[in-house]
């Protein structure tokens, strides 16, 4: 690739260039973008002042063009430019001096947010940006991205689950736990793209991980334990959709596998494995996705929660609505067979920078795995770093 300043030298008479001298604006444009003001001045003066400044010999400029070191070459051009500038200062009414004064320096390009998906979300679908389904949202493989919500809240429940080992152990064999109704709950969740543009279809394969903990930090009587922690790895294929359904614009379809467990031994062990399908769509500022799942069966001897689908559900519908900088979301889980399931409502709002306030309401079954068959209503207040969108 030719060096820009060398192109200037090539355009001067006597150096094998064109007889016509390029305009000052044409020559200045590539240089102001690099914020090299002295180089810009040199470019303009060398090209446009040539007829009025014959004191500079063509061999001088050619010698500068042959310098291989960037800094030394710029210094060489600077020496010529400053000499021409002195000559122009003695001729303020010359056409070149008037032209240079009339052309203000171009503004440097504005800085862009470092996250391409964040930039793309301004002009493309939020769901497409979330799953990097377009060329302008693709951020490559193996980088960490937020997956689900990342938050910390103070939570109060109306019914602490003091007998989480039921129905596996008879009520008389173990004393009730002495749990507080208030605790701290936090979740962190991330994903990484394993494969991009699979089979040239625009689809991606992702690996996700979510961990959620419930901490009885205020309960000094039982040594402030972590009451329950759930671990949830998943792998999923996500492909773009371009159709519509009524007023909904279909954005993606997904298939995957998810494992969830609490990593505990009997009688408090809880786990299940599922395969799922998911489809996402948008209607203006409203995003929706629906995920039904099928539980992979376990043997009766190894199954710690064989009726979990009859409480937690067999699928979920999530809706997210953005109003300005406020985000409202609702997640509904259903068994499709009875009235159990859950309702989960959220509101997040700006506080400072990327930190947002967070209000969370849950009512139903399965707020955590240990509570899969325990109905309760809880309210939480805290902060959130990344939301659903």
Coordinates of N, CA and C in Angstrom, one line a residue, residues 192-380:
X192 N -20.5 -18.2 26.1 CA -19.5 -18.0 25.1 C -19.9 -18.7 23.8
X193 N -19.5 -18.2 22.7 CA -19.8 -18.8 21.4 C -18.8 -19.8 21.1
X194 N -19.2 -21.0 20.9 CA -18.3 -22.1 20.5 C -18.0 -22.2 19.0
X195 N -19.1 -22.0 18.2 CA -19.0 -22.1 16.8 C -19.8 -21.0 16.2
X196 N -19.3 -20.4 15.1 CA -20.0 -19.3 14.5 C -20.4 -19.6 13.0
X197 N -21.6 -19.2 12.6 CA -22.0 -19.4 11.2 C -21.9 -20.9 10.8
X198 N -22.6 -21.7 11.6 CA -22.5 -23.2 11.4 C -23.1 -23.6 10.1
X199 N -22.3 -24.3 9.3 CA -22.7 -24.7 7.9 C -23.2 -23.6 7.1
X200 N -22.6 -22.4 7.3 CA -23.0 -21.2 6.5 C -24.5 -20.8 6.6
X201 N -25.1 -21.1 7.7 CA -26.5 -20.8 7.9 C -26.8 -19.6 8.7
X202 N -25.7 -19.0 9.2 CA -25.8 -17.8 10.1 C -26.1 -18.2 11.5
X203 N -26.2 -19.5 11.8 CA -26.5 -19.9 13.2 C -25.2 -20.1 14.0
X204 N -25.3 -20.1 15.3 CA -24.2 -20.2 16.2 C -24.5 -21.3 17.3
X205 N -23.4 -21.8 17.8 CA -23.5 -22.8 19.0 C -22.9 -22.1 20.2
X206 N -23.6 -22.1 21.3 CA -23.3 -21.4 22.5 C -23.1 -22.4 23.7
X207 N -22.3 -22.0 24.6 CA -22.2 -22.7 25.9 C -22.5 -21.7 27.0
X208 N -23.5 -22.0 27.8 CA -23.9 -21.0 28.9 C -23.7 -21.6 30.3
X209 N -23.6 -20.7 31.2 CA -23.5 -21.2 32.6 C -24.1 -20.1 33.5
X210 N -25.0 -20.6 34.4 CA -25.7 -19.8 35.4 C -25.6 -20.4 36.8
X211 N -25.2 -19.5 37.8 CA -25.2 -20.0 39.1 C -25.9 -19.0 40.0
X212 N -26.8 -19.6 40.9 CA -27.7 -18.8 41.7 C -27.5 -19.2 43.2
X213 N -27.4 -18.3 44.1 CA -27.2 -18.6 45.5 C -28.2 -17.9 46.4
X214 N -28.6 -18.6 47.4 CA -29.5 -18.0 48.5 C -28.7 -18.1 49.8
X215 N -28.4 -16.9 50.4 CA -27.5 -16.8 51.5 C -28.3 -16.3 52.7
X216 N -28.3 -17.1 53.8 CA -28.9 -16.7 55.0 C -27.9 -15.8 55.9
X217 N -27.5 -14.7 55.3 CA -26.4 -13.9 55.8 C -26.8 -13.3 57.2
X218 N -28.1 -13.1 57.4 CA -28.5 -12.4 58.7 C -28.8 -13.4 59.8
X219 N -28.7 -14.7 59.5 CA -29.1 -15.8 60.4 C -27.9 -16.3 61.2
X220 N -27.5 -15.5 62.2 CA -26.3 -15.9 63.0 C -26.5 -17.1 63.8
X221 N -27.8 -17.5 64.1 CA -28.1 -18.6 65.0 C -27.7 -19.9 64.3
X222 N -27.7 -20.0 63.0 CA -27.3 -21.2 62.3 C -26.0 -21.0 61.4
X223 N -25.2 -20.0 61.9 CA -23.9 -19.8 61.2 C -24.0 -19.2 59.8
X224 N -25.0 -18.5 59.5 CA -25.2 -17.8 58.2 C -24.8 -18.7 57.0
X225 N -25.5 -19.7 56.8 CA -25.2 -20.7 55.7 C -25.7 -20.2 54.4
X226 N -25.1 -20.7 53.3 CA -25.7 -20.6 52.0 C -26.8 -21.7 51.9
X227 N -28.0 -21.2 52.0 CA -29.1 -22.2 52.1 C -29.2 -23.1 50.8
X228 N -29.0 -22.5 49.7 CA -29.1 -23.3 48.4 C -28.4 -22.6 47.3
X229 N -27.6 -23.3 46.6 CA -26.9 -22.9 45.4 C -27.2 -23.8 44.2
X230 N -27.6 -23.2 43.1 CA -28.0 -24.0 41.9 C -27.0 -23.8 40.8
X231 N -26.6 -24.8 40.1 CA -25.6 -24.7 39.0 C -26.3 -25.2 37.8
X232 N -26.1 -24.4 36.7 CA -26.9 -24.7 35.5 C -26.1 -24.4 34.2
X233 N -25.3 -25.5 33.8 CA -24.7 -25.4 32.4 C -25.6 -25.8 31.3
X234 N -25.5 -25.2 30.2 CA -26.3 -25.5 29.0 C -25.5 -25.3 27.7
X235 N -25.9 -26.0 26.7 CA -25.4 -25.9 25.4 C -26.5 -25.7 24.4
X236 N -26.4 -24.8 23.4 CA -27.6 -24.6 22.6 C -27.1 -24.1 21.2
X237 N -27.9 -24.5 20.2 CA -27.8 -24.0 18.8 C -28.8 -22.9 18.6
X238 N -28.4 -21.8 18.1 CA -29.3 -20.7 17.8 C -29.2 -20.2 16.4
X239 N -30.3 -20.3 15.7 CA -30.3 -19.9 14.3 C -31.3 -18.7 14.0
X240 N -31.0 -17.9 13.0 CA -31.9 -16.7 12.7 C -33.2 -17.1 12.0
X241 N -34.2 -16.4 12.3 CA -35.5 -16.5 11.6 C -35.8 -15.1 11.0
X242 N -36.5 -15.1 9.9 CA -36.8 -13.8 9.2 C -38.3 -13.7 8.9
X243 N -39.1 -14.6 9.4 CA -40.6 -14.5 9.1 C -41.3 -13.6 10.0
X244 N -42.6 -13.7 9.9 CA -43.5 -12.9 10.8 C -44.7 -13.8 11.2
X245 N -45.3 -13.4 12.3 CA -46.5 -14.1 12.7 C -47.5 -13.0 13.3
X246 N -48.4 -12.7 12.4 CA -49.2 -11.5 12.8 C -48.4 -10.3 12.8
X247 N -48.4 -9.5 13.9 CA -47.5 -8.4 14.0 C -46.1 -8.7 14.6
X248 N -45.9 -10.0 15.0 CA -44.6 -10.4 15.6 C -43.6 -10.6 14.5
X249 N -42.4 -10.1 14.7 CA -41.3 -10.5 13.8 C -40.5 -11.6 14.4
X250 N -40.4 -12.7 13.8 CA -39.7 -13.9 14.3 C -38.2 -13.6 14.1
X251 N -37.4 -13.8 15.2 CA -36.0 -13.5 15.2 C -35.1 -14.7 15.2
X252 N -35.4 -15.7 16.0 CA -34.5 -16.8 16.1 C -35.3 -18.1 16.6
X253 N -34.6 -19.2 16.3 CA -35.1 -20.5 16.9 C -33.9 -21.2 17.5
X254 N -34.1 -21.9 18.6 CA -33.0 -22.5 19.3 C -33.4 -23.9 19.8
X255 N -32.4 -24.8 19.9 CA -32.5 -26.1 20.4 C -31.3 -26.4 21.4
X256 N -31.5 -27.0 22.5 CA -30.4 -27.2 23.4 C -30.6 -28.2 24.5
X257 N -29.6 -28.4 25.3 CA -29.6 -29.3 26.5 C -29.2 -28.5 27.7
X258 N -29.9 -28.7 28.8 CA -29.5 -28.0 30.1 C -29.6 -29.0 31.2
X259 N -28.6 -28.8 32.1 CA -28.5 -29.6 33.3 C -28.6 -28.6 34.5
X260 N -29.4 -28.9 35.5 CA -29.4 -28.1 36.7 C -29.4 -29.0 37.9
X261 N -28.5 -28.6 38.9 CA -28.4 -29.4 40.1 C -28.0 -28.4 41.2
X262 N -28.1 -28.9 42.5 CA -27.6 -28.1 43.6 C -26.4 -28.7 44.3
X263 N -25.8 -29.8 43.7 CA -24.5 -30.3 44.1 C -24.5 -30.8 45.5
X264 N -25.7 -31.2 46.0 CA -25.7 -31.7 47.4 C -26.0 -33.2 47.5
X265 N -25.8 -33.8 48.6 CA -26.0 -35.2 48.8 C -27.4 -35.4 49.4
X266 N -27.8 -36.7 49.4 CA -29.2 -37.0 50.0 C -29.2 -36.6 51.5
X267 N -30.4 -36.1 51.9 CA -31.7 -36.1 51.2 C -32.0 -34.8 50.6
X268 N -30.9 -33.9 50.4 CA -31.2 -32.6 49.9 C -30.7 -32.4 48.4
X269 N -30.3 -33.6 47.8 CA -29.9 -33.5 46.4 C -31.1 -33.2 45.5
X270 N -30.9 -32.3 44.6 CA -31.9 -32.0 43.6 C -31.2 -31.8 42.2
X271 N -31.8 -32.4 41.2 CA -31.2 -32.2 39.8 C -32.2 -32.7 38.8
X272 N -32.0 -32.2 37.6 CA -32.8 -32.7 36.4 C -32.1 -32.2 35.2
X273 N -32.3 -33.0 34.1 CA -31.7 -32.7 32.8 C -32.8 -32.6 31.8
X274 N -32.7 -31.6 30.9 CA -33.8 -31.3 29.9 C -33.2 -31.0 28.6
X275 N -34.0 -31.3 27.6 CA -33.8 -30.8 26.2 C -34.9 -29.8 25.9
X276 N -34.6 -28.8 25.2 CA -35.6 -27.7 25.0 C -35.5 -27.2 23.6
X277 N -36.6 -26.5 23.2 CA -36.7 -25.7 22.0 C -37.1 -24.3 22.4
X278 N -36.7 -23.4 21.6 CA -37.0 -22.0 21.9 C -37.2 -21.2 20.7
X279 N -38.1 -20.2 20.7 CA -38.3 -19.3 19.6 C -38.5 -17.9 20.1
X280 N -37.9 -17.0 19.5 CA -37.9 -15.6 19.9 C -38.5 -14.7 18.9
X281 N -39.3 -13.7 19.3 CA -39.9 -12.7 18.4 C -40.0 -11.3 19.0
X282 N -40.3 -10.3 18.2 CA -40.3 -9.0 18.7 C -41.5 -8.2 18.1
X283 N -42.1 -7.3 18.9 CA -43.1 -6.4 18.4 C -42.8 -5.0 18.9
X284 N -42.2 -4.2 18.1 CA -41.7 -2.9 18.6 C -40.7 -3.1 19.7
X285 N -41.0 -2.5 20.8 CA -40.1 -2.5 22.0 C -40.3 -3.7 22.9
X286 N -41.2 -4.6 22.5 CA -41.5 -5.8 23.2 C -40.8 -7.0 22.6
X287 N -40.1 -7.7 23.4 CA -39.4 -9.0 23.0 C -40.1 -10.2 23.7
X288 N -40.3 -11.2 23.0 CA -40.9 -12.4 23.6 C -40.1 -13.7 23.2
X289 N -40.0 -14.6 24.1 CA -39.5 -15.9 23.7 C -40.2 -17.0 24.5
X290 N -40.4 -18.1 23.9 CA -41.1 -19.2 24.4 C -40.2 -20.5 24.4
X291 N -40.1 -21.1 25.6 CA -39.2 -22.3 25.7 C -40.0 -23.5 26.3
X292 N -40.5 -24.4 25.6 CA -40.9 -25.7 26.2 C -39.8 -26.6 26.3
X293 N -39.9 -27.6 27.3 CA -38.8 -28.5 27.5 C -39.4 -29.9 27.8
X294 N -38.5 -30.9 27.6 CA -38.8 -32.3 28.0 C -37.7 -32.8 28.9
X295 N -38.1 -33.3 30.0 CA -37.2 -33.8 31.0 C -36.7 -35.2 30.6
X296 N -35.3 -35.4 30.6 CA -34.7 -36.7 30.3 C -35.0 -37.6 31.5
X297 N -35.6 -38.7 31.3 CA -36.0 -39.6 32.5 C -34.8 -40.2 33.2
X298 N -35.0 -40.4 34.5 CA -34.0 -41.0 35.3 C -34.6 -42.3 36.0
X299 N -33.8 -43.2 36.4 CA -34.3 -44.4 37.1 C -35.0 -43.9 38.4
X300 N -36.0 -44.6 38.9 CA -36.7 -44.3 40.1 C -35.8 -44.2 41.3
X301 N -34.7 -45.1 41.3 CA -33.8 -45.1 42.4 C -32.9 -43.9 42.5
X302 N -32.6 -43.3 41.4 CA -31.7 -42.1 41.3 C -32.4 -40.8 41.3
X303 N -33.7 -40.8 41.1 CA -34.5 -39.6 40.9 C -34.9 -39.0 42.2
X304 N -34.3 -37.8 42.5 CA -34.5 -37.1 43.8 C -35.8 -36.2 43.7
X305 N -36.3 -36.0 42.5 CA -37.4 -35.1 42.4 C -38.2 -35.5 41.2
X306 N -38.8 -36.6 41.2 CA -39.4 -37.2 40.0 C -40.7 -36.5 39.6
X307 N -41.3 -35.7 40.5 CA -42.5 -34.9 40.1 C -42.2 -33.4 39.9
X308 N -40.9 -33.1 39.6 CA -40.6 -31.7 39.5 C -41.3 -31.0 38.4
X309 N -41.6 -31.6 37.3 CA -42.4 -31.0 36.2 C -43.8 -30.6 36.6
X310 N -44.4 -31.4 37.5 CA -45.7 -31.1 38.0 C -45.8 -29.9 38.9
X311 N -44.6 -29.3 39.3 CA -44.6 -28.1 40.1 C -43.9 -27.0 39.4
X312 N -42.7 -27.2 39.0 CA -41.9 -26.1 38.3 C -42.5 -25.8 36.9
X313 N -42.9 -26.8 36.2 CA -43.5 -26.6 34.9 C -42.8 -27.4 33.8
X314 N -43.4 -27.3 32.6 CA -42.9 -27.9 31.4 C -42.5 -26.9 30.3
X315 N -42.5 -25.7 30.6 CA -42.2 -24.6 29.7 C -42.4 -23.3 30.3
X316 N -41.8 -22.2 29.6 CA -41.9 -20.9 30.1 C -42.0 -19.9 28.9
X317 N -42.7 -18.8 29.2 CA -42.9 -17.7 28.3 C -42.3 -16.4 29.0
X318 N -41.4 -15.8 28.3 CA -40.7 -14.6 28.8 C -41.0 -13.4 27.9
X319 N -41.5 -12.3 28.5 CA -41.7 -11.0 27.8 C -40.8 -9.9 28.4
X320 N -40.2 -9.1 27.6 CA -39.4 -8.0 28.0 C -39.8 -6.8 27.3
X321 N -40.1 -5.7 28.0 CA -40.5 -4.4 27.4 C -39.5 -3.3 27.8
X322 N -39.0 -2.6 26.9 CA -38.1 -1.5 27.1 C -38.8 -0.2 27.0
X323 N -38.8 0.6 28.0 CA -39.4 2.0 27.9 C -38.3 3.0 28.3
X324 N -37.7 3.6 27.3 CA -36.6 4.5 27.6 C -35.4 3.6 28.2
X325 N -35.0 4.0 29.4 CA -33.9 3.3 30.0 C -34.4 2.3 31.1
X326 N -35.7 2.1 31.1 CA -36.3 1.2 32.1 C -36.6 -0.1 31.3
X327 N -36.5 -1.2 32.1 CA -36.7 -2.5 31.5 C -37.7 -3.3 32.4
X328 N -38.8 -3.7 31.8 CA -39.8 -4.5 32.5 C -39.9 -5.9 31.9
X329 N -39.9 -6.9 32.8 CA -40.0 -8.3 32.2 C -40.9 -9.1 33.1
X330 N -41.4 -10.2 32.4 CA -42.4 -11.1 33.1 C -42.1 -12.5 32.5
X331 N -41.9 -13.4 33.5 CA -41.7 -14.8 33.1 C -42.7 -15.7 33.7
X332 N -43.4 -16.4 32.9 CA -44.5 -17.3 33.3 C -44.1 -18.8 33.0
X333 N -44.2 -19.6 34.1 CA -43.9 -21.0 33.9 C -45.2 -21.8 34.1
X334 N -45.5 -22.8 33.3 CA -46.7 -23.6 33.5 C -46.4 -25.1 33.3
X335 N -47.2 -25.9 34.0 CA -47.1 -27.4 33.9 C -47.9 -27.9 32.7
X336 N -48.8 -27.0 32.2 CA -49.8 -27.4 31.2 C -50.8 -28.5 31.6
X337 N -50.8 -28.8 32.9 CA -51.7 -29.9 33.4 C -52.4 -29.5 34.6
X338 N -51.9 -28.5 35.4 CA -52.6 -28.1 36.6 C -52.3 -26.6 36.8
X339 N -52.7 -26.1 37.9 CA -52.6 -24.6 38.2 C -51.2 -24.2 38.8
X340 N -50.3 -25.2 38.9 CA -49.0 -24.9 39.5 C -48.1 -24.2 38.5
X341 N -46.9 -23.8 38.9 CA -46.0 -23.1 38.0 C -45.6 -21.9 38.8
X342 N -45.3 -20.8 38.1 CA -44.8 -19.6 38.8 C -44.9 -18.3 37.9
X343 N -44.9 -17.2 38.6 CA -44.9 -15.9 38.0 C -43.7 -15.1 38.5
X344 N -42.9 -14.6 37.6 CA -41.7 -13.9 38.0 C -41.7 -12.5 37.3
X345 N -41.8 -11.4 38.0 CA -41.8 -10.1 37.4 C -40.6 -9.3 37.9
X346 N -40.0 -8.5 36.9 CA -38.8 -7.7 37.2 C -39.0 -6.3 36.7
X347 N -38.3 -5.4 37.3 CA -38.1 -4.0 36.9 C -36.7 -3.5 37.1
X348 N -36.0 -3.1 36.1 CA -34.7 -2.5 36.3 C -34.6 -1.1 35.8
X349 N -33.8 -0.2 36.4 CA -33.8 1.2 36.1 C -32.4 1.7 36.3
X350 N -32.0 2.8 35.6 CA -30.6 3.3 35.7 C -30.3 3.9 37.0
X351 N -29.1 3.6 37.5 CA -28.5 4.3 38.7 C -27.3 5.1 38.4
X352 N -26.2 4.4 38.0 CA -25.0 5.1 37.7 C -24.2 4.3 36.7
X353 N -23.8 4.8 35.5 CA -23.1 4.1 34.5 C -23.9 2.8 34.1
X354 N -23.2 1.7 34.2 CA -23.9 0.4 33.8 C -24.6 -0.2 35.0
X355 N -24.5 0.4 36.2 CA -25.2 -0.1 37.4 C -26.7 0.3 37.4
X356 N -27.6 -0.7 37.6 CA -29.0 -0.4 37.6 C -29.6 -0.9 38.8
X357 N -30.7 -0.2 39.2 CA -31.5 -0.7 40.3 C -32.4 -1.9 39.9
X358 N -32.8 -2.7 40.8 CA -33.5 -3.9 40.4 C -34.5 -4.3 41.5
X359 N -35.8 -4.5 41.0 CA -36.9 -4.9 41.8 C -37.4 -6.2 41.3
X360 N -37.6 -7.2 42.2 CA -37.9 -8.6 41.7 C -39.1 -9.1 42.5
X361 N -40.1 -9.7 41.9 CA -41.2 -10.3 42.5 C -41.4 -11.8 42.0
X362 N -41.5 -12.7 42.9 CA -41.7 -14.1 42.5 C -42.8 -14.7 43.3
X363 N -43.7 -15.5 42.6 CA -44.8 -16.2 43.3 C -45.0 -17.5 42.6
X364 N -45.0 -18.6 43.4 CA -45.2 -19.9 42.9 C -44.2 -20.9 43.4
X365 N -44.0 -21.9 42.5 CA -43.1 -23.1 42.9 C -41.8 -23.0 42.2
X366 N -40.7 -23.4 42.9 CA -39.4 -23.6 42.2 C -38.6 -22.3 42.1
X367 N -38.6 -21.5 43.2 CA -37.7 -20.3 43.1 C -36.3 -20.8 43.1
X368 N -36.0 -21.9 43.8 CA -34.7 -22.6 43.7 C -35.1 -24.1 43.6
X369 N -34.1 -25.0 43.3 CA -34.3 -26.4 43.2 C -34.8 -27.0 44.5
X370 N -34.2 -26.6 45.6 CA -34.6 -27.2 46.9 C -36.1 -26.8 47.2
X371 N -36.6 -25.8 46.6 CA -38.0 -25.3 46.8 C -38.9 -25.7 45.7
X372 N -38.5 -26.7 44.9 CA -39.3 -27.0 43.7 C -40.8 -27.3 44.0
X373 N -41.1 -28.0 45.2 CA -42.5 -28.3 45.5 C -43.0 -27.5 46.7
X374 N -42.4 -26.3 46.8 CA -42.8 -25.4 47.9 C -43.3 -24.1 47.4
X375 N -44.5 -23.7 47.7 CA -45.1 -22.5 47.2 C -44.8 -21.3 48.1
X376 N -44.3 -20.2 47.5 CA -44.0 -19.0 48.3 C -44.1 -17.8 47.4
X377 N -44.1 -16.7 48.1 CA -44.1 -15.4 47.4 C -42.9 -14.6 48.0
X378 N -42.1 -14.0 47.2 CA -40.9 -13.3 47.7 C -40.8 -12.0 46.9
X379 N -40.2 -11.0 47.6 CA -39.9 -9.7 47.0 C -38.5 -9.3 47.2
X380 N -37.8 -8.9 46.2 CA -36.4 -8.5 46.3 C -36.1 -7.2 45.8

